[in-house]
Amino acid sequence: QVQLVESGGDLVQPGESLRLSCRSSGTVFSINDMRWHRQAPGKERELVAGITRGGSTGVAESVKGRFTIFRDNAKNTVYLQMNSLKPEDTAIYYCSSLTPDGVLYWGQGTQVTVSS
């Protein structure tokens, strides 16, 4: 059974940094594309960042220059480094794993709150 477990969410002040982790089990992590999404209260879930099995990355315009996605295949983990956090980054952050045959798995989410 595939499981994705996010961690690292916290309450921080504007301008601070956080690193989210998403550990995968039950699948061959290295061949999956991994993504981070977020959902703020009253808003739709949005894609924040993605990294392919080959290591190519992309981030949303709203977080470009502040967020970085990277993966450690030896640890079956994908990370989201978030710097210069803003109140509008407050959301539940989810990771997803897309297998080569198109099956998408989701984690349970981790709460990030940016507030002074």
Coordinates of C-alpha atoms in Angstrom, one line a residue, residues 5-8 19-23 34-38 45-51 58 60 67-70 77-82 92-97 106 109-110 112:
V5 CA 3.5 11.2 5.0
E6 CA 4.1 14.9 5.1
S7 CA 5.8 16.7 8.0
G8 CA 7.3 20.0 8.9
R19 CA 11.2 22.9 5.2
L20 CA 8.4 20.4 4.5
S21 CA 9.1 16.7 4.0
C22 CA 7.1 14.0 2.3
R23 CA 8.2 10.4 2.9
M34 CA 6.5 14.2 -7.1
R35 CA 4.5 17.4 -6.5
W36 CA 3.6 19.8 -3.7
H37 CA 0.2 21.3 -3.6
R38 CA -1.6 23.6 -1.2
R45 CA -6.1 23.2 -4.2
E46 CA -3.3 24.6 -6.2
L47 CA 0.0 23.1 -7.5
V48 CA 3.0 24.7 -5.9
A49 CA 6.0 22.8 -7.2
G50 CA 6.9 19.6 -9.0
I51 CA 9.9 17.4 -9.6
G58 CA 9.1 23.7 -11.7
A60 CA 4.3 28.2 -9.4
F67 CA 10.3 27.9 -2.7
T68 CA 12.5 25.1 -3.9
I69 CA 11.6 21.5 -4.4
F70 CA 14.1 18.7 -4.3
T77 CA 11.6 11.7 0.4
V78 CA 10.7 14.9 -1.4
Y79 CA 11.2 18.3 0.2
L80 CA 9.8 21.8 -0.1
Q81 CA 12.1 24.5 1.1
M82 CA 10.1 27.6 1.8
I92 CA -2.5 22.9 4.1
Y93 CA 0.3 21.5 2.1
Y94 CA -0.1 18.2 0.4
C95 CA 2.4 16.0 -1.5
S96 CA 1.4 13.8 -4.4
S97 CA 3.1 10.9 -6.2
W106 CA -1.9 11.8 -2.0
G109 CA -1.4 17.2 4.4
T110 CA 0.5 19.4 6.9
V112 CA 1.6 25.8 7.4

